[in-house]
């Protein structure tokens, strides 16, 4: 029986590049070929002027999808090999590498997934403010809104209604507060229904990862949809996530879901960087009295119980809500606000957790 490598080679050998019958396998156009379960990503090096850019992706996709082992195919086209590489590896003789979760976002030092067990606990608020806190420390940070069902980053970053530029068929991330961002909310009408089923969520996330010209840098912050479903699995299959930050409010119901989220990431081999307790405490702006509206310290206790780091608490505060709604995150606009200290502290703890991995 043919090995997967042989099957790939047969497909590449069946694709003719010119009238003389030169095949894709015999060419040096294939830069890399990664396989992860039923997913494969082929990277080609083709000059921008090449007419093969139009025809090859379709041929490769249909050829590989015909294999029993492969259901999903991504074809990436680069004009030249990535700068950090010393010449193309010799894939033509060995097209199938060991399965790796490095298909996308390889140009970031750390990819951090921000997740929550349930919606409305402040996951996007934490994603945006954490990203800005890291950027203010001098790191190069990108922010990807993988919350396909309810993309809120365009509103929170003041990019509502903005559309990304498209260059050479690639989406150019939109910049806000020093971050490079991309969200499906910047591509579809705001009221477009996003009641999508699993495979469509997978496709949408993958397309945004693949077709965006991510600049690379120190951190990629991924704002995941709430829950423990398809998007989390997709991300774990498509890129090497350094670790997950779980956001929860302090009530028992939210914490139960946070515990589920921790278990889910552990199952797909993604480390937990820690738990953030959002809306920990209400501090009265007049008398500074602290009121634990949603109870308090629950997330800290849960972190201890689960043996994962506690990354810090964030007060419930009008400025955080207003900053989110108005597209002016408190971390960027109000340096003296008490919440900015919380976000800075959480950013430092995230770095500590990454270093401890
Ligand atoms: P999620 O991403 O978990 O659905 P969001 O970040 O969108 O949650 O937050 C839900 C709502 O709660 C938003 O209106 C946001 O501005 C508000 N919010 C989040 N955290 C706080 C906080 N600490 N204080 C006040 N409002 C907050």
PDB file of N, CA, C and O and ligand atoms in Angstrom, residues 116 118-127 147 150 152 156 223-224 226 247 249 277-281 314-325 339 343, ligand 1:
ATOM      1  N   UNK A 116     -13.011  31.937  27.155  1.00  0.00           N
ATOM      2  CA  UNK A 116     -13.862  31.892  28.347  1.00  0.00           C
ATOM      3  C   UNK A 116     -14.856  30.764  28.152  1.00  0.00           C
ATOM      4  O   UNK A 116     -15.156  30.378  27.025  1.00  0.00           O
ATOM      5  N   UNK A 118     -17.988  30.921  29.058  1.00  0.00           N
ATOM      6  CA  UNK A 118     -19.293  31.468  28.658  1.00  0.00           C
ATOM      7  C   UNK A 118     -19.128  32.906  28.173  1.00  0.00           C
ATOM      8  O   UNK A 118     -18.091  33.537  28.440  1.00  0.00           O
ATOM      9  N   UNK A 119     -20.148  33.388  27.454  1.00  0.00           N
ATOM     10  CA  UNK A 119     -20.073  34.728  26.879  1.00  0.00           C
ATOM     11  C   UNK A 119     -20.344  35.817  27.911  1.00  0.00           C
ATOM     12  O   UNK A 119     -20.878  35.554  28.987  1.00  0.00           O
ATOM     13  N   UNK A 120     -19.930  37.021  27.573  1.00  0.00           N
ATOM     14  CA  UNK A 120     -20.261  38.179  28.377  1.00  0.00           C
ATOM     15  C   UNK A 120     -19.438  38.369  29.632  1.00  0.00           C
ATOM     16  O   UNK A 120     -19.739  39.224  30.458  1.00  0.00           O
ATOM     17  N   UNK A 121     -18.375  37.600  29.789  1.00  0.00           N
ATOM     18  CA  UNK A 121     -17.569  37.729  31.010  1.00  0.00           C
ATOM     19  C   UNK A 121     -16.410  38.717  30.838  1.00  0.00           C
ATOM     20  O   UNK A 121     -15.677  38.998  31.783  1.00  0.00           O
ATOM     21  N   UNK A 122     -16.245  39.235  29.611  1.00  0.00           N
ATOM     22  CA  UNK A 122     -15.207  40.239  29.397  1.00  0.00           C
ATOM     23  C   UNK A 122     -13.986  39.700  28.660  1.00  0.00           C
ATOM     24  O   UNK A 122     -12.905  40.297  28.728  1.00  0.00           O
ATOM     25  N   UNK A 123     -14.171  38.627  27.922  1.00  0.00           N
ATOM     26  CA  UNK A 123     -13.046  38.028  27.191  1.00  0.00           C
ATOM     27  C   UNK A 123     -12.476  39.009  26.158  1.00  0.00           C
ATOM     28  O   UNK A 123     -11.254  39.192  26.085  1.00  0.00           O
ATOM     29  N   UNK A 124     -13.354  39.663  25.382  1.00  0.00           N
ATOM     30  CA  UNK A 124     -12.843  40.598  24.372  1.00  0.00           C
ATOM     31  C   UNK A 124     -12.228  41.827  25.037  1.00  0.00           C
ATOM     32  O   UNK A 124     -11.207  42.344  24.570  1.00  0.00           O
ATOM     33  N   UNK A 125     -12.834  42.261  26.118  1.00  0.00           N
ATOM     34  CA  UNK A 125     -12.280  43.399  26.855  1.00  0.00           C
ATOM     35  C   UNK A 125     -10.859  43.075  27.317  1.00  0.00           C
ATOM     36  O   UNK A 125      -9.952  43.897  27.184  1.00  0.00           O
ATOM     37  N   UNK A 126     -10.674  41.874  27.839  1.00  0.00           N
ATOM     38  CA  UNK A 126      -9.339  41.470  28.301  1.00  0.00           C
ATOM     39  C   UNK A 126      -8.392  41.333  27.103  1.00  0.00           C
ATOM     40  O   UNK A 126      -7.255  41.811  27.153  1.00  0.00           O
ATOM     41  N   UNK A 127      -8.868  40.746  25.988  1.00  0.00           N
ATOM     42  CA  UNK A 127      -7.999  40.582  24.807  1.00  0.00           C
ATOM     43  C   UNK A 127      -7.443  41.931  24.362  1.00  0.00           C
ATOM     44  O   UNK A 127      -6.231  42.083  24.167  1.00  0.00           O
ATOM     45  N   UNK A 147     -13.583  35.396  17.205  1.00  0.00           N
ATOM     46  CA  UNK A 147     -14.964  35.245  17.668  1.00  0.00           C
ATOM     47  C   UNK A 147     -15.898  35.490  16.479  1.00  0.00           C
ATOM     48  O   UNK A 147     -16.464  36.571  16.310  1.00  0.00           O
ATOM     49  N   UNK A 150     -19.633  36.440  17.211  1.00  0.00           N
ATOM     50  CA  UNK A 150     -19.953  37.763  17.758  1.00  0.00           C
ATOM     51  C   UNK A 150     -18.719  38.639  17.801  1.00  0.00           C
ATOM     52  O   UNK A 150     -18.188  38.945  18.864  1.00  0.00           O
ATOM     53  N   UNK A 152     -16.488  41.459  18.320  1.00  0.00           N
ATOM     54  CA  UNK A 152     -16.701  42.765  18.948  1.00  0.00           C
ATOM     55  C   UNK A 152     -15.461  43.647  18.890  1.00  0.00           C
ATOM     56  O   UNK A 152     -15.487  44.787  19.316  1.00  0.00           O
ATOM     57  N   UNK A 156     -14.682  47.657  19.798  1.00  0.00           N
ATOM     58  CA  UNK A 156     -13.818  47.953  20.951  1.00  0.00           C
ATOM     59  C   UNK A 156     -12.543  48.683  20.580  1.00  0.00           C
ATOM     60  O   UNK A 156     -11.920  49.317  21.419  1.00  0.00           O
ATOM     61  N   UNK A 223      -8.597  36.337  20.154  1.00  0.00           N
ATOM     62  CA  UNK A 223      -9.837  36.450  20.928  1.00  0.00           C
ATOM     63  C   UNK A 223     -10.781  35.354  20.429  1.00  0.00           C
ATOM     64  O   UNK A 223     -11.381  35.472  19.367  1.00  0.00           O
ATOM     65  N   UNK A 224     -10.880  34.273  21.175  1.00  0.00           N
ATOM     66  CA  UNK A 224     -11.678  33.116  20.738  1.00  0.00           C
ATOM     67  C   UNK A 224     -13.155  33.305  21.069  1.00  0.00           C
ATOM     68  O   UNK A 224     -13.491  34.052  21.982  1.00  0.00           O
ATOM     69  N   UNK A 226     -16.682  32.348  22.882  1.00  0.00           N
ATOM     70  CA  UNK A 226     -16.885  31.706  24.181  1.00  0.00           C
ATOM     71  C   UNK A 226     -17.202  30.229  24.006  1.00  0.00           C
ATOM     72  O   UNK A 226     -17.638  29.813  22.929  1.00  0.00           O
ATOM     73  N   UNK A 247     -10.698  33.710  30.909  1.00  0.00           N
ATOM     74  CA  UNK A 247     -11.331  34.834  31.599  1.00  0.00           C
ATOM     75  C   UNK A 247     -12.629  34.343  32.235  1.00  0.00           C
ATOM     76  O   UNK A 247     -13.409  33.635  31.607  1.00  0.00           O
ATOM     77  N   UNK A 249     -15.772  35.560  35.378  1.00  0.00           N
ATOM     78  CA  UNK A 249     -16.238  36.421  36.466  1.00  0.00           C
ATOM     79  C   UNK A 249     -16.254  35.545  37.724  1.00  0.00           C
ATOM     80  O   UNK A 249     -16.133  34.323  37.621  1.00  0.00           O
ATOM     81  N   UNK A 277      -9.631  37.066  36.673  1.00  0.00           N
ATOM     82  CA  UNK A 277     -10.960  37.309  37.258  1.00  0.00           C
ATOM     83  C   UNK A 277     -11.423  38.704  36.860  1.00  0.00           C
ATOM     84  O   UNK A 277     -10.851  39.704  37.313  1.00  0.00           O
ATOM     85  N   UNK A 278     -12.424  38.762  35.984  1.00  0.00           N
ATOM     86  CA  UNK A 278     -12.942  40.062  35.563  1.00  0.00           C
ATOM     87  C   UNK A 278     -14.161  40.412  36.407  1.00  0.00           C
ATOM     88  O   UNK A 278     -14.858  39.536  36.898  1.00  0.00           O
ATOM     89  N   UNK A 279     -14.389  41.693  36.552  1.00  0.00           N
ATOM     90  CA  UNK A 279     -15.502  42.227  37.338  1.00  0.00           C
ATOM     91  C   UNK A 279     -15.400  41.729  38.788  1.00  0.00           C
ATOM     92  O   UNK A 279     -16.394  41.358  39.414  1.00  0.00           O
ATOM     93  N   UNK A 280     -14.172  41.736  39.289  1.00  0.00           N
ATOM     94  CA  UNK A 280     -13.895  41.219  40.631  1.00  0.00           C
ATOM     95  C   UNK A 280     -14.608  41.997  41.706  1.00  0.00           C
ATOM     96  O   UNK A 280     -15.042  41.453  42.705  1.00  0.00           O
ATOM     97  N   UNK A 281     -14.686  43.293  41.499  1.00  0.00           N
ATOM     98  CA  UNK A 281     -15.019  44.160  42.625  1.00  0.00           C
ATOM     99  C   UNK A 281     -15.526  45.476  42.074  1.00  0.00           C
ATOM    100  O   UNK A 281     -15.027  45.928  41.042  1.00  0.00           O
ATOM    101  N   UNK A 314      -9.708  42.236  37.681  1.00  0.00           N
ATOM    102  CA  UNK A 314     -10.012  43.542  37.073  1.00  0.00           C
ATOM    103  C   UNK A 314     -11.304  44.028  37.713  1.00  0.00           C
ATOM    104  O   UNK A 314     -12.297  43.279  37.756  1.00  0.00           O
ATOM    105  N   UNK A 315     -11.325  45.277  38.196  1.00  0.00           N
ATOM    106  CA  UNK A 315     -12.554  45.761  38.832  1.00  0.00           C
ATOM    107  C   UNK A 315     -13.674  45.951  37.809  1.00  0.00           C
ATOM    108  O   UNK A 315     -13.409  46.081  36.613  1.00  0.00           O
ATOM    109  N   UNK A 316     -14.902  45.945  38.296  1.00  0.00           N
ATOM    110  CA  UNK A 316     -16.025  46.321  37.421  1.00  0.00           C
ATOM    111  C   UNK A 316     -16.085  47.843  37.458  1.00  0.00           C
ATOM    112  O   UNK A 316     -16.072  48.449  38.526  1.00  0.00           O
ATOM    113  N   UNK A 317     -16.073  48.445  36.275  1.00  0.00           N
ATOM    114  CA  UNK A 317     -15.869  49.884  36.252  1.00  0.00           C
ATOM    115  C   UNK A 317     -16.515  50.492  35.007  1.00  0.00           C
ATOM    116  O   UNK A 317     -16.390  49.951  33.902  1.00  0.00           O
ATOM    117  N   UNK A 318     -17.158  51.621  35.222  1.00  0.00           N
ATOM    118  CA  UNK A 318     -17.853  52.302  34.128  1.00  0.00           C
ATOM    119  C   UNK A 318     -16.896  52.638  32.981  1.00  0.00           C
ATOM    120  O   UNK A 318     -17.242  52.502  31.801  1.00  0.00           O
ATOM    121  N   UNK A 319     -15.687  53.070  33.311  1.00  0.00           N
ATOM    122  CA  UNK A 319     -14.738  53.494  32.267  1.00  0.00           C
ATOM    123  C   UNK A 319     -14.369  52.326  31.355  1.00  0.00           C
ATOM    124  O   UNK A 319     -14.118  52.513  30.165  1.00  0.00           O
ATOM    125  N   UNK A 320     -14.346  51.116  31.906  1.00  0.00           N
ATOM    126  CA  UNK A 320     -14.001  49.945  31.081  1.00  0.00           C
ATOM    127  C   UNK A 320     -15.130  49.695  30.083  1.00  0.00           C
ATOM    128  O   UNK A 320     -14.897  49.490  28.892  1.00  0.00           O
ATOM    129  N   UNK A 321     -16.369  49.759  30.573  1.00  0.00           N
ATOM    130  CA  UNK A 321     -17.521  49.537  29.690  1.00  0.00           C
ATOM    131  C   UNK A 321     -17.617  50.641  28.645  1.00  0.00           C
ATOM    132  O   UNK A 321     -17.744  50.379  27.452  1.00  0.00           O
ATOM    133  N   UNK A 322     -17.473  51.892  29.090  1.00  0.00           N
ATOM    134  CA  UNK A 322     -17.573  53.000  28.136  1.00  0.00           C
ATOM    135  C   UNK A 322     -16.442  52.933  27.106  1.00  0.00           C
ATOM    136  O   UNK A 322     -16.654  53.107  25.907  1.00  0.00           O
ATOM    137  N   UNK A 323     -15.234  52.656  27.592  1.00  0.00           N
ATOM    138  CA  UNK A 323     -14.081  52.557  26.682  1.00  0.00           C
ATOM    139  C   UNK A 323     -14.334  51.503  25.617  1.00  0.00           C
ATOM    140  O   UNK A 323     -14.023  51.706  24.439  1.00  0.00           O
ATOM    141  N   UNK A 324     -14.929  50.360  26.030  1.00  0.00           N
ATOM    142  CA  UNK A 324     -15.231  49.285  25.078  1.00  0.00           C
ATOM    143  C   UNK A 324     -16.264  49.727  24.052  1.00  0.00           C
ATOM    144  O   UNK A 324     -16.095  49.553  22.851  1.00  0.00           O
ATOM    145  N   UNK A 325     -17.327  50.339  24.533  1.00  0.00           N
ATOM    146  CA  UNK A 325     -18.417  50.736  23.626  1.00  0.00           C
ATOM    147  C   UNK A 325     -18.002  51.851  22.673  1.00  0.00           C
ATOM    148  O   UNK A 325     -18.488  51.936  21.553  1.00  0.00           O
ATOM    149  N   UNK A 339      -7.877  50.595  36.496  1.00  0.00           N
ATOM    150  CA  UNK A 339      -7.951  49.365  35.687  1.00  0.00           C
ATOM    151  C   UNK A 339      -6.683  49.159  34.864  1.00  0.00           C
ATOM    152  O   UNK A 339      -6.326  48.021  34.546  1.00  0.00           O
ATOM    153  N   UNK A 343      -4.564  45.659  34.171  1.00  0.00           N
ATOM    154  CA  UNK A 343      -4.205  45.052  32.882  1.00  0.00           C
ATOM    155  C   UNK A 343      -2.681  44.895  32.755  1.00  0.00           C
ATOM    156  O   UNK A 343      -2.192  43.901  32.228  1.00  0.00           O
TER     157      UNK A 343
HETATM  158  P1  LIG B   1     -17.142  38.648  26.104  1.00  0.00           P
HETATM  159  O1  LIG B   1     -16.053  38.867  25.085  1.00  0.00           O
HETATM  160  O2  LIG B   1     -16.757  37.671  27.172  1.00  0.00           O
HETATM  161  O3  LIG B   1     -18.462  38.329  25.500  1.00  0.00           O
HETATM  162  P2  LIG B   1     -17.012  41.508  26.484  1.00  0.00           P
HETATM  163  O4  LIG B   1     -15.568  41.794  26.636  1.00  0.00           O
HETATM  164  O5  LIG B   1     -17.653  41.790  25.156  1.00  0.00           O
HETATM  165  O6  LIG B   1     -17.333  40.011  26.902  1.00  0.00           O
HETATM  166  O7  LIG B   1     -17.781  42.271  27.649  1.00  0.00           O
HETATM  167  C1  LIG B   1     -19.195  42.275  27.763  1.00  0.00           C
HETATM  168  C2  LIG B   1     -19.649  43.640  28.218  1.00  0.00           C
HETATM  169  O8  LIG B   1     -19.175  43.871  29.539  1.00  0.00           O
HETATM  170  C3  LIG B   1     -19.092  44.787  27.368  1.00  0.00           C
HETATM  171  O9  LIG B   1     -20.066  45.788  27.274  1.00  0.00           O
HETATM  172  C4  LIG B   1     -17.908  45.291  28.171  1.00  0.00           C
HETATM  173  O10 LIG B   1     -17.624  46.660  27.947  1.00  0.00           O
HETATM  174  C5  LIG B   1     -18.392  45.061  29.583  1.00  0.00           C
HETATM  175  N1  LIG B   1     -17.288  44.809  30.534  1.00  0.00           N
HETATM  176  C6  LIG B   1     -16.352  43.855  30.436  1.00  0.00           C
HETATM  177  N2  LIG B   1     -15.518  43.898  31.491  1.00  0.00           N
HETATM  178  C7  LIG B   1     -15.933  44.944  32.271  1.00  0.00           C
HETATM  179  C8  LIG B   1     -15.496  45.519  33.506  1.00  0.00           C
HETATM  180  N3  LIG B   1     -14.460  45.030  34.150  1.00  0.00           N
HETATM  181  N4  LIG B   1     -16.184  46.584  33.970  1.00  0.00           N
HETATM  182  C9  LIG B   1     -17.258  47.079  33.319  1.00  0.00           C
HETATM  183  N5  LIG B   1     -17.733  46.590  32.161  1.00  0.00           N
HETATM  184  C10 LIG B   1     -17.085  45.523  31.649  1.00  0.00           C
END
